[in-house]
Each structure stands twice: as structure tokens, then as C-alpha cells.
């Protein structure tokens, strides 16, 4: 009898299993096969790039390991040092598989770094605009509108024309080309959030403005920011590749995927397709997989699409 | 209304002025063009002479004021490399770019709208799903990579069209263009297709959304009830209503086509303004870079100004909102 009572008491004490928002999000995200596969591909690409020094047959930028004898070998050829070049080699005898993995390190670093910096700057400016209102907001949004009336690729091109080559300069150019997208998103979301009751409640409790903005409003703006962040990061990677391909992005000493494709371009017309095509495929897989993940995130995180 | 237009004009002027400061100071701080221009065995005196000939020995703000003074008179400085006025060089390369952008726009409309129409009329068919999937790729593939693939497929493997350069020019109604000769058309096909891909995707999506919305509206139901044929309903009633927004948006994209043509022109060695810009950046030919960027800024500001004014005529709420802010 007493056991029975204890049991029911225990049942009442353990609350019914409630999904946390994160668990619900995770379940919904993995419902889509395409997005799951895309995420897996992206993670594999990141992993390959990070592990590059340990899983490639040569360090393509260590001159002692590269032999000019190996130049322009088609895919599957055997290198001078005995290993097989599954993807062939480029004009100076680098194994393309190794060069692509090393190139991905640079491309991903530039893309992610510029994405994160642009996100932080855009977020701060957007929050200030939404919370300050009035004249400050009007000025900030004018600048944002103005910048968004130019295509991001053109802004980035202008910036590299002004700044010159190099990793730091490309990141700066991409940040300048992209911050406005984040600022606009954050401001629009923050304006909606600001008029909600929980903000009013927080104000009534006498919580400081700073705390309300960063602890209460900002977390609720994260969903659309993450979506914009994934799409913009993909476009940053693709923009960097474009600029490097044009010869105004990264220098030969920082061979990103775009530089590799540019190097192979001259051999393409003579039928040596692999020098450009394989780095191109790597770029394609990276950009498309991020875009597919972002596309699905938009569906999962958008409350309006839910029943 | 006049007040609105004047306000916008002043804003536009302000933007052009600000951009001129940013572009001029930005471009003129990077690198040292003198060492690219004088021969390697030049002595100190030669270099000093070159510097003063190019006006690089003056303080940068003085160079800027000289530039502004010239710009107001339509002189954007002389190219370091060619010794010709930068503006003249750019105007010389402009027809090739315009021709390319125009062809791409026409291609986007001619290909994109029918595909979008089909996808909107039969949203559940396999072909429509294929069209929509292809349009996602059109949005996410980098332009330069698609260009490379086009060259490889059509020029290197199939040998249908030449890979690079501009073909023979023909004259028609006093306009000189490669669109009027067969050789010219075969040269422009690949670059125009490359430049158009993004806009084809855009046209597909816009048309599809418009068709899907219109098919459920009362006027279509009424036309059906009247016993009109499906063909007549779609091509006369629905298309008439959809074409206006679609063509407007596509027209607005013309500016971005000119911007994007930088990439396409470089890949296909198309002798337009974009190729000129990339060459100028690589050779540190500052006056040409500055002049190109100023012309592009002017171009975009003008397009936006016209759009703003048109919208304010069509929709008075825009005007009122602006006065409130």
C-alpha cells in the first residue's frame, strides 16, 4: 500500500517529458534528407580541410616535396615519389588532391572569418538602430539601403581595387560588402521583438536598457540571423573564389580554391581539364551544401511556416 | 512632388560625392604605380621625373581637388598606361559591355519567362520540379565556374562556338554591333548565356510566383466561366497582368548585369569595360580604376533615382513616408 503511494508520488514529481526547443529543432532539421546529406558533406569537407597535413601525400607548398617532373599529369598517374595522384597534378607538379585540401583551408578560413566578423558588426549596428530609433536609426538605415542598392560582388570588387591583395584585405572587403545584410535583418527582427510584452515586463522590472537589448531581445533575433549567416557565408566563399580567379583576390602565396582554378584556366583550352575542374567541384560542393543547409534552416526556423 | 525629386537629387549628388572621396583615397593609397611604369634600369632622376609627370608628388588632398575640378569638366584624368583620357578609354569599351548585358537580358526574358510560366501552370509536374531545382543551381553556382564549364563543353569538347573574344562587327541602322554578323553571334552566345544564367533563374521564379497567384483570382475564373479557351486565358489575360512586374524587375537588373559582366568578360576575354577594369587594377592604372568605379556608381545612383521617382508617382505612400522620416 505504502509502495503504491510512493509510486504515484514519484510519478507526479517527474514532469511529463517535454522536448526542449533544441531537441524539437534537431528533430525537424533531420526530417529533410537533402539537408541532412548536405550537412554531412559540409562537415566532411571541413574535416578534410582541418586534417589536410595528415591525410595528403605531399605538402604542395614545401618545395622539397614537389617535383616539376610531375607537372600536368592526368588523374590516376603515378608521381615521381611513388604515390598515386588520383586527381592528377597542376602545372608546377603539385598533387591536386593535396592542393585542393590545403586550398580549402584558406577558402573556408576566409569565408568563415568574414562571415563571423560581418555578423558581429552588422548585429551591433542593427541593434543600435532598432533600439535608438529616431535620427540615428534613420541615418543608419539610409546607409544600409544605399549599400544594398549595389550588388555585394561589386562592392567587394571596389574594395579590393582600393585595398589591394592579401588575406586580411580580402576579409575586410568581404566584411564591408556583407555587414549591411546582417544589420537589416537584425533591425527588422529587433523592432518586432521590442514591441512584445516580455520587453515591457523587463522594463517594468527596472532592468537596464543594455541588459534588455543583449540578454532579452538579442537571443530572440538569433534564428533569422543564423539563416542569413549561412547563406552569406556561402556567398563569401564564392565571392573570394571569384575575386581570386580574377587575379585581384588572394595572391599566389595564399592559394585558395579560387587561385587553383585560375591557375588551371590556361591549361583548359588545351584539354587538360582536371587542373581547373577538380578544385571547381570542391568549391561547388562547399557552396551548394551550405546553401542547401541554409535553405532548410529557413524553413525550420521560420515560425510563420508552422501550423 | 517637386520637393521629393529635389530631395532625392540632392541625396544622389551627396552619394556620388562621398563615393568619389572613398574611391579616390582608397585607390590612391595602395601600391606604387611608378615602379610598374618606368623601366627597371631607370635612375633616380627618371623616377622623379615620372612621379612629377603623373602628379604623384603633390599631397593627396591636392590630387583629389584637381581630380574633382577635372571631373566637373568631364575629365577623369589620363591613363598611366595608355596615356589617353580614362573616360575616353572607358567609353570606347562601353559598347561591347552594353551589347553583352543587353543580350543577356533578352536571353533571360526569352528563356526564363516561358519556363516560369510552365512551372507556374503545372506546379506538381516532374518537369516543373526539374525547372525549379535548376533555378536553385542558377542562384548558387559561382558565375565564373559556370563560365569555365560552358567553355569546356561548347568550345573545347563540342567545338560548336569559339571560346573567347568578340567576333566581326556589323552595322545596322547606324549601330555597330557584333549582334549583326553570324561570326559575332557565335562569339557572344557563350558569354551572354553565362551572364544570363542568374537572371534566367530570377525570371523563372518571378513568373512562376505571378502565374500561381493569378490563376486563383476572380478574373481568371470569370474568363473561364465565359467559356474562353485556356490558351486565350493564359496568353491574353494572365500574361498581360504578370508581364508588367516581371519586366520591371528584369529591367532594374540591367545595372547588376553590367556589374557582373566584370567576371564574364575576364573569362571569355570579351573586350568590355569589366576586362578593362581588371587589367587596370592589376597594372595599378589608378585613373582608369577610379574613372570606372565613378561611372558605375553614377550608373547605379541614376537607376535608383529613376526607380524612386517612378515608384513615388505610382504609389504616393512612398512619398509621404519619406517626408515623415
XYZ file of C-alpha atoms in Angstrom:
632
model
C 0.000 0.000 0.000
C 2.696 2.395 1.053
C 4.683 1.350 -2.036
C 1.797 2.306 -4.227
C 1.540 5.728 -2.668
C 5.244 6.277 -3.080
C 4.997 5.302 -6.727
C 2.228 7.708 -7.542
C 4.003 10.445 -5.667
C 7.088 9.776 -7.722
C 5.066 9.870 -10.937
C 3.609 13.197 -10.007
C 7.017 14.553 -9.161
C 8.637 13.656 -12.504
C 7.145 16.059 -15.017
C 5.999 14.640 -18.376
C 8.919 14.514 -20.841
C 8.943 17.887 -22.609
C 11.093 18.467 -25.656
C 13.472 21.368 -25.309
C 13.362 23.806 -28.253
C 16.714 22.473 -29.373
C 15.504 18.872 -29.465
C 12.458 19.923 -31.469
C 14.681 21.873 -33.849
C 17.021 18.921 -34.249
C 14.168 16.527 -34.991
C 12.695 18.873 -37.586
C 16.036 19.552 -39.227
C 16.873 15.901 -39.778
C 13.428 15.261 -41.294
C 14.802 16.546 -44.590
C 17.066 14.004 -46.270
C 18.640 16.546 -48.618
C 19.568 18.920 -45.784
C 20.990 16.058 -43.713
C 23.144 14.867 -46.600
C 24.236 18.454 -47.326
C 25.227 18.972 -43.697
C 27.175 15.705 -43.734
C 29.004 16.732 -46.924
C 29.874 20.121 -45.450
C 31.170 18.571 -42.227
C 33.282 16.104 -44.226
C 34.734 18.995 -46.247
C 35.612 20.880 -43.059
C 37.134 17.749 -41.560
C 39.238 17.086 -44.696
C 40.455 20.681 -44.691
C 41.389 20.601 -40.997
C 43.160 17.260 -41.290
C 44.886 18.151 -44.594
C 48.523 17.948 -43.349
C 47.977 14.409 -42.051
C 45.963 12.862 -44.875
C 47.638 14.225 -48.008
C 50.594 12.550 -49.734
C 52.530 15.827 -50.049
C 52.630 19.348 -48.716
C 52.070 21.162 -52.018
C 53.877 24.284 -50.777
C 57.008 22.579 -49.495
C 59.335 22.887 -52.488
C 61.322 19.863 -51.386
C 58.264 17.643 -51.858
C 57.188 18.969 -55.260
C 58.859 17.826 -58.457
C 58.474 19.655 -61.753
C 58.786 16.234 -63.383
C 55.218 15.603 -62.153
C 53.731 18.605 -63.987
C 50.334 18.300 -65.672
C 49.890 14.577 -65.075
C 46.366 13.306 -65.770
C 44.271 11.817 -62.930
C 45.455 8.439 -61.705
C 49.103 8.901 -62.716
C 51.920 7.767 -60.504
C 54.024 10.541 -59.018
C 57.830 10.631 -59.023
C 57.766 9.792 -55.300
C 55.661 6.680 -55.867
C 52.171 7.629 -54.643
C 49.177 7.819 -56.995
C 47.846 11.228 -57.999
C 44.155 10.342 -58.116
C 43.141 13.823 -59.271
C 46.216 14.495 -61.385
C 48.702 17.320 -60.900
C 48.887 21.014 -61.781
C 51.345 22.979 -63.905
C 54.125 23.017 -61.282
C 53.786 19.371 -60.343
C 51.641 19.680 -57.216
C 49.325 16.796 -56.395
C 45.860 18.275 -56.962
C 44.202 16.306 -54.157
C 46.712 17.783 -51.689
C 46.480 21.253 -53.214
C 42.661 21.218 -53.002
C 42.617 20.239 -49.323
C 45.190 22.937 -48.498
C 43.221 25.396 -50.643
C 40.006 24.567 -48.787
C 41.701 25.545 -45.526
C 42.292 29.046 -46.887
C 38.893 29.389 -48.586
C 36.971 28.198 -45.522
C 39.014 30.381 -43.156
C 38.402 33.493 -45.243
C 34.692 32.684 -45.690
C 34.016 31.861 -42.047
C 36.119 34.702 -40.635
C 34.492 37.325 -42.821
C 31.066 35.807 -42.106
C 31.536 35.966 -38.329
C 33.045 39.468 -38.305
C 30.341 40.834 -40.624
C 27.702 39.178 -38.444
C 29.038 40.754 -35.238
C 29.398 44.222 -36.772
C 26.062 44.070 -38.604
C 24.349 42.774 -35.477
C 25.691 45.570 -33.289
C 24.740 48.271 -35.817
C 21.290 46.757 -36.415
C 20.579 46.557 -32.667
C 21.668 50.147 -32.142
C 19.388 51.267 -34.982
C 16.411 49.341 -33.653
C 16.848 50.433 -30.065
C 17.956 54.032 -30.531
C 15.298 54.909 -33.098
C 14.774 58.443 -34.383
C 17.554 60.219 -36.203
C 20.283 57.629 -35.540
C 18.088 54.869 -36.932
C 17.207 56.948 -39.999
C 20.864 57.637 -40.782
C 21.969 54.038 -40.243
C 19.180 52.627 -42.381
C 19.856 55.124 -45.158
C 23.438 53.885 -45.328
C 22.262 50.264 -45.260
C 19.721 50.863 -48.053
C 22.307 52.713 -50.065
C 24.812 49.911 -49.799
C 22.244 47.223 -50.585
C 21.383 49.018 -53.816
C 24.792 47.898 -55.123
C 25.370 44.161 -55.683
C 27.669 42.696 -52.998
C 30.083 41.438 -55.653
C 30.535 44.963 -56.991
C 31.146 46.397 -53.512
C 33.725 43.689 -52.844
C 35.398 44.396 -56.180
C 35.532 48.120 -55.372
C 37.085 47.327 -52.004
C 39.820 45.097 -53.403
C 40.518 47.714 -56.072
C 41.082 50.135 -53.215
C 42.706 47.830 -50.658
C 44.908 45.521 -52.719
C 45.683 41.814 -52.304
C 46.111 39.672 -49.205
C 44.096 37.573 -46.752
C 43.406 40.404 -44.295
C 42.355 42.749 -47.103
C 40.009 40.215 -48.677
C 38.374 39.545 -45.318
C 37.955 43.295 -44.805
C 36.484 43.690 -48.313
C 34.009 40.847 -47.719
C 33.001 42.263 -44.316
C 32.341 45.675 -45.876
C 30.375 44.027 -48.684
C 28.186 41.996 -46.328
C 27.611 43.719 -42.974
C 24.525 45.531 -44.284
C 22.623 42.267 -44.862
C 23.033 41.380 -41.186
C 22.204 44.880 -39.975
C 18.958 44.943 -41.933
C 17.923 41.504 -40.659
C 18.695 42.267 -37.013
C 16.949 45.609 -37.080
C 13.775 44.199 -38.647
C 13.606 41.352 -36.121
C 14.561 43.516 -33.152
C 11.819 46.030 -33.985
C 9.230 43.250 -33.829
C 10.694 41.865 -30.601
C 10.902 45.265 -28.935
C 7.152 45.753 -29.097
C 6.450 42.435 -27.374
C 5.180 42.144 -23.809
C 8.246 40.482 -22.328
C 10.303 43.575 -23.136
C 7.691 45.763 -21.468
C 7.768 43.444 -18.462
C 11.546 43.688 -18.308
C 11.345 47.473 -18.473
C 8.810 47.487 -15.615
C 11.228 45.420 -13.551
C 13.753 48.205 -13.961
C 16.260 46.136 -15.923
C 18.835 48.281 -17.680
C 18.495 49.023 -21.383
C 21.802 47.356 -22.164
C 20.708 44.174 -20.424
C 17.322 44.162 -22.149
C 18.913 44.505 -25.570
C 21.600 41.870 -25.124
C 20.011 39.381 -22.725
C 16.366 39.548 -23.795
C 15.984 40.867 -27.342
C 19.152 39.515 -28.968
C 18.573 35.808 -28.210
C 15.179 36.093 -29.885
C 16.752 37.572 -33.024
C 19.151 34.677 -33.459
C 17.008 32.475 -35.721
C 16.870 34.751 -38.772
C 20.497 35.775 -38.146
C 21.652 32.172 -38.365
C 19.801 31.721 -41.653
C 21.275 34.887 -43.168
C 24.661 33.879 -41.746
C 24.771 30.508 -43.534
C 23.691 31.951 -46.888
C 26.106 34.898 -46.606
C 29.000 32.656 -45.623
C 28.412 30.560 -48.741
C 28.333 33.698 -50.823
C 31.509 34.988 -49.122
C 33.363 31.783 -50.048
C 32.116 32.026 -53.607
C 32.974 35.752 -53.807
C 36.504 35.167 -52.554
C 36.936 32.442 -55.185
C 35.629 34.793 -57.869
C 37.971 37.631 -56.873
C 40.949 35.278 -56.619
C 40.070 33.815 -60.006
C 40.074 37.327 -61.479
C 43.535 37.820 -60.006
C 42.510 40.605 -57.637
C 41.806 38.454 -54.563
C 44.345 36.281 -52.811
C 47.963 36.219 -54.064
C 49.744 33.072 -55.315
C 51.300 32.706 -51.875
C 47.858 32.089 -50.376
C 46.491 29.554 -52.873
C 42.783 29.282 -52.100
C 40.438 27.240 -54.285
C 39.880 30.296 -56.485
C 43.618 30.687 -57.122
C 43.868 26.982 -58.042
C 41.032 27.326 -60.558
C 42.679 30.411 -62.056
C 45.993 28.536 -62.390
C 44.278 25.717 -64.257
C 42.384 28.028 -66.580
C 45.292 28.445 -69.005
C 45.571 24.662 -69.447
C 41.870 24.213 -70.025
C 41.792 25.191 -73.689
C 44.416 22.539 -74.421
C 42.173 19.845 -72.933
C 43.891 19.461 -69.523
C 40.558 19.914 -67.795
C 41.419 18.428 -64.397
C 43.576 21.278 -63.111
C 40.552 23.604 -63.040
C 37.673 21.167 -62.810
C 38.539 19.326 -59.587
C 39.132 22.473 -57.492
C 35.921 23.798 -59.085
C 33.993 20.732 -57.951
C 35.334 21.180 -54.409
C 34.158 24.800 -54.413
C 30.794 23.750 -55.808
C 30.224 21.064 -53.169
C 31.121 23.518 -50.412
C 28.904 26.364 -51.609
C 25.911 24.251 -52.612
C 25.946 22.175 -49.409
C 25.993 25.315 -47.243
C 23.181 26.826 -49.311
C 21.026 23.695 -49.011
C 21.530 23.648 -45.228
C 20.659 27.358 -45.059
C 17.576 26.873 -47.211
C 16.260 24.164 -44.907
C 17.182 26.128 -41.757
C 14.984 28.927 -43.080
C 12.025 26.552 -43.283
C 12.662 25.026 -39.853
C 13.329 28.277 -38.001
C 10.554 30.345 -39.587
C 7.606 30.303 -37.161
C 5.221 31.518 -39.859
C 5.578 28.278 -41.818
C 4.492 26.249 -38.775
C 0.960 25.151 -38.130
C 6.316 66.025 -55.858
C 8.928 68.545 -56.996
C 10.222 68.750 -53.430
C 10.527 64.972 -53.360
C 12.503 64.879 -56.608
C 14.818 67.697 -55.472
C 15.429 65.943 -52.161
C 16.301 62.729 -53.951
C 18.548 64.559 -56.404
C 20.497 66.187 -53.573
C 20.829 62.816 -51.854
C 22.077 61.260 -55.085
C 24.671 64.007 -55.528
C 25.803 63.520 -51.938
C 26.231 59.789 -52.530
C 28.292 60.358 -55.682
C 30.476 62.871 -53.824
C 31.014 60.521 -50.868
C 31.854 57.633 -53.163
C 34.339 59.816 -55.052
C 36.168 60.515 -51.778
C 36.188 56.832 -50.760
C 37.214 55.568 -54.195
C 39.851 58.212 -54.847
C 41.600 57.984 -51.487
C 41.242 54.193 -51.361
C 42.704 53.596 -54.806
C 45.485 56.143 -54.453
C 46.824 54.829 -51.151
C 47.577 51.309 -52.402
C 50.827 50.318 -54.109
C 53.252 52.437 -56.054
C 52.425 52.608 -59.752
C 55.675 54.376 -60.674
C 57.786 51.239 -60.335
C 55.463 49.414 -62.719
C 55.774 52.156 -65.322
C 59.450 53.098 -65.507
C 61.935 50.632 -66.929
C 63.922 48.584 -64.382
C 67.222 50.320 -65.262
C 65.813 53.832 -64.748
C 67.841 56.012 -62.406
C 66.611 58.221 -59.576
C 66.157 61.237 -61.861
C 63.969 59.297 -64.322
C 61.775 58.080 -61.478
C 61.445 61.580 -60.038
C 60.510 62.892 -63.491
C 57.859 60.171 -63.883
C 56.435 60.954 -60.446
C 56.065 64.642 -61.194
C 54.704 63.942 -64.697
C 51.939 61.804 -63.174
C 51.298 64.435 -60.491
C 52.101 61.949 -57.728
C 54.482 64.310 -55.897
C 51.665 66.526 -54.662
C 49.825 65.894 -51.392
C 46.896 63.521 -51.823
C 44.212 66.088 -50.976
C 45.599 68.373 -53.675
C 45.463 65.480 -56.142
C 41.849 64.938 -55.093
C 40.904 68.596 -55.617
C 42.494 68.508 -59.070
C 40.539 65.325 -59.786
C 37.262 66.960 -58.653
C 37.950 70.025 -60.751
C 38.622 67.850 -63.795
C 35.622 65.603 -63.081
C 33.299 68.603 -63.064
C 34.520 69.327 -66.596
C 34.165 65.716 -67.726
C 37.876 64.934 -67.394
C 38.641 61.944 -65.147
C 42.398 62.023 -65.684
C 44.723 60.239 -68.096
C 45.500 56.539 -68.040
C 49.040 55.877 -66.724
C 49.488 53.022 -69.189
C 47.865 54.255 -72.391
C 48.353 57.995 -71.883
C 44.812 58.566 -73.140
C 41.965 60.131 -71.167
C 40.495 57.443 -68.854
C 36.953 58.445 -69.731
C 37.631 58.009 -73.436
C 39.072 54.536 -72.818
C 36.018 53.502 -70.850
C 33.566 54.925 -73.369
C 35.490 53.077 -76.071
C 34.965 49.775 -74.226
C 31.381 50.510 -73.216
C 29.528 49.330 -76.369
C 30.937 45.795 -76.018
C 29.731 45.596 -72.407
C 26.323 47.072 -73.215
C 25.914 44.601 -76.065
C 26.741 41.704 -73.747
C 24.461 42.882 -70.933
C 21.628 43.572 -73.368
C 21.926 40.123 -74.972
C 21.949 38.515 -71.521
C 18.819 40.434 -70.538
C 16.968 39.367 -73.694
C 18.111 35.782 -73.175
C 16.882 35.854 -69.562
C 13.449 37.101 -70.632
C 13.084 34.790 -73.637
C 14.199 31.675 -71.736
C 13.102 32.470 -68.180
C 9.527 33.611 -68.696
C 8.266 30.571 -70.690
C 9.925 28.173 -68.217
C 8.437 30.089 -65.282
C 5.038 30.063 -66.979
C 5.180 26.290 -67.357
C 6.331 25.784 -63.766
C 3.535 28.048 -62.521
C 0.791 26.346 -64.561
C 1.774 22.784 -63.655
C 3.492 23.139 -60.268
C 3.294 19.415 -59.490
C 4.704 18.033 -62.725
C 8.134 16.474 -62.824
C 9.401 18.934 -65.418
C 8.391 21.864 -63.200
C 10.240 20.390 -60.249
C 13.262 19.968 -62.505
C 12.999 23.598 -63.621
C 12.829 24.812 -60.023
C 15.777 22.648 -58.954
C 17.791 24.001 -61.882
C 16.931 27.553 -60.845
C 18.344 26.888 -57.345
C 21.593 25.888 -59.018
C 21.418 29.019 -61.160
C 21.382 31.031 -57.944
C 24.094 29.227 -56.034
C 26.713 28.325 -58.660
C 29.512 30.894 -58.943
C 29.326 32.652 -62.340
C 32.984 32.100 -63.188
C 32.760 28.357 -62.596
C 29.712 28.053 -64.873
C 31.624 30.067 -67.476
C 34.534 27.622 -67.317
C 32.179 24.693 -67.751
C 30.495 26.368 -70.728
C 33.871 26.905 -72.395
C 34.883 23.331 -71.744
C 31.643 21.838 -73.034
C 30.766 24.022 -76.013
C 34.153 25.315 -77.127
C 36.722 22.649 -76.207
C 34.745 19.378 -76.362
C 31.972 20.038 -78.885
C 33.733 22.847 -80.781
C 30.400 24.479 -81.650
C 31.371 28.071 -80.841
C 34.633 29.932 -80.235
C 35.744 30.210 -76.602
C 36.967 33.768 -76.367
C 36.996 37.213 -77.923
C 34.470 39.294 -79.800
C 33.561 38.479 -83.406
C 33.173 40.596 -86.523
C 31.145 43.761 -86.195
C 28.213 44.543 -88.451
C 26.452 47.856 -88.963
C 22.676 48.101 -88.911
C 20.686 51.339 -88.622
C 23.932 53.117 -87.878
C 24.678 50.963 -84.829
C 27.851 48.926 -84.869
C 27.458 45.628 -83.076
C 28.564 42.030 -83.243
C 24.891 41.047 -82.993
C 24.518 41.716 -86.713
C 27.007 39.167 -88.046
C 26.975 35.385 -87.789
C 30.545 35.346 -86.520
C 29.662 37.960 -83.914
C 26.637 35.983 -82.752
C 28.668 32.809 -82.379
C 31.162 34.719 -80.213
C 28.572 36.367 -77.997
C 26.486 33.247 -77.370
C 28.548 31.717 -74.539
C 29.328 34.900 -72.572
C 25.727 36.100 -72.871
C 24.424 32.726 -71.666
C 26.900 32.784 -68.781
C 25.883 36.267 -67.729
C 22.180 35.464 -68.166
C 22.021 32.317 -66.007
C 21.403 34.138 -62.726
C 18.751 36.325 -64.335
C 17.085 33.340 -66.025
C 16.642 31.826 -62.554
C 15.218 35.110 -61.328
C 12.786 35.362 -64.269
C 11.633 31.771 -63.694
C 10.889 32.420 -60.026
C 9.126 35.738 -60.602
C 6.948 34.413 -63.431
C 6.074 31.232 -61.571
C 5.019 33.118 -58.441
C 2.961 35.556 -60.540
C 1.207 32.816 -62.513
C 0.367 30.789 -59.423
C -1.129 33.828 -57.752
C -3.083 34.980 -60.817
C -4.590 31.572 -61.628
C -6.667 31.659 -58.454
C -8.007 35.188 -58.947
C -11.558 36.087 -59.859
C -10.834 37.457 -63.305
C -9.419 34.121 -64.415
C -12.456 32.281 -63.032
C -14.708 34.759 -64.803
C -12.867 34.263 -68.093
C -13.269 30.526 -67.687
C -16.966 30.925 -66.933
C -17.296 32.948 -70.130
C -16.028 29.892 -71.961
C -12.704 31.320 -73.176
C -10.092 28.804 -74.211
C -7.289 28.068 -71.748
C -4.795 29.298 -74.318
C -6.528 32.677 -74.568
C -6.866 32.999 -70.784
C -3.181 32.335 -70.230
C -1.659 34.295 -73.071
C -4.006 37.276 -73.138
C -5.414 37.684 -69.632
C -2.837 36.226 -67.273
C 0.310 37.174 -69.180
C -0.778 40.772 -69.562
C -1.011 41.138 -65.794
C 2.184 39.302 -64.992
C 4.469 40.819 -67.569
C 4.460 44.309 -66.034
C 6.136 43.450 -62.696
C 8.395 40.811 -64.254
C 9.688 43.090 -66.982
C 10.114 45.960 -64.486
C 12.250 43.863 -62.167
C 14.270 42.466 -65.064
C 14.878 45.972 -66.357
C 16.145 47.010 -62.924
C 18.589 44.111 -63.036
C 20.340 45.682 -66.017
C 22.658 47.589 -63.684
C 23.730 44.452 -61.886
C 24.313 42.753 -65.256
C 26.854 45.440 -66.069
C 28.452 44.946 -62.656
C 28.596 41.157 -63.022
C 29.956 41.393 -66.552
C 33.402 42.003 -64.993
C 33.648 38.270 -64.288
C 32.192 37.068 -67.580
C 34.314 39.428 -69.653
C 37.505 38.251 -67.974
C 36.740 34.575 -68.584
C 35.714 34.995 -72.207
C 38.316 37.709 -72.981
C 35.439 39.983 -74.005
C 36.877 43.448 -74.682
C 34.461 45.417 -72.475
C 34.711 47.795 -69.517
C 34.917 44.960 -66.983
C 38.024 43.475 -68.571
C 39.487 46.983 -68.754
C 38.894 47.380 -65.001
C 40.575 44.105 -64.046
C 43.561 44.894 -66.272
C 43.741 48.398 -64.777
C 43.675 47.038 -61.202
C 46.466 44.581 -61.995
C 48.605 47.285 -63.650
C 47.877 49.877 -60.936
C 46.430 52.169 -63.606
C 44.710 54.294 -60.970
C 42.919 56.873 -63.119
C 41.162 54.125 -65.094
C 40.131 52.299 -61.906
C 38.802 55.493 -60.351
C 37.009 56.501 -63.565
C 35.390 53.066 -63.976
C 34.200 52.965 -60.380
C 32.830 56.518 -60.603
C 30.923 55.698 -63.783
C 29.453 52.547 -62.215
C 28.457 54.499 -59.084
C 26.843 57.152 -61.242
C 25.035 54.464 -63.210
C 23.587 52.793 -60.127
C 22.650 56.057 -58.458
C 20.828 57.117 -61.626
C 18.924 53.828 -61.882
C 17.898 54.059 -58.226
C 16.867 57.678 -58.647
C 14.651 56.871 -61.638
C 13.112 53.914 -59.802
C 12.426 56.005 -56.687
C 10.760 58.730 -58.731
C 8.705 56.245 -60.760
C 7.541 54.463 -57.626
C 6.604 57.706 -55.929
C 4.452 58.596 -58.946
C 2.827 55.165 -58.937
C 2.465 54.866 -55.177
C 2.014 58.159 -53.271
C 2.579 56.400 -49.930
C 6.329 56.217 -50.669
C 6.459 59.994 -50.996
C 4.570 60.597 -47.749
C 6.715 58.160 -45.825
C 9.831 59.950 -46.986
C 8.532 63.276 -45.774
C 7.669 61.769 -42.404
C 11.164 60.404 -41.840
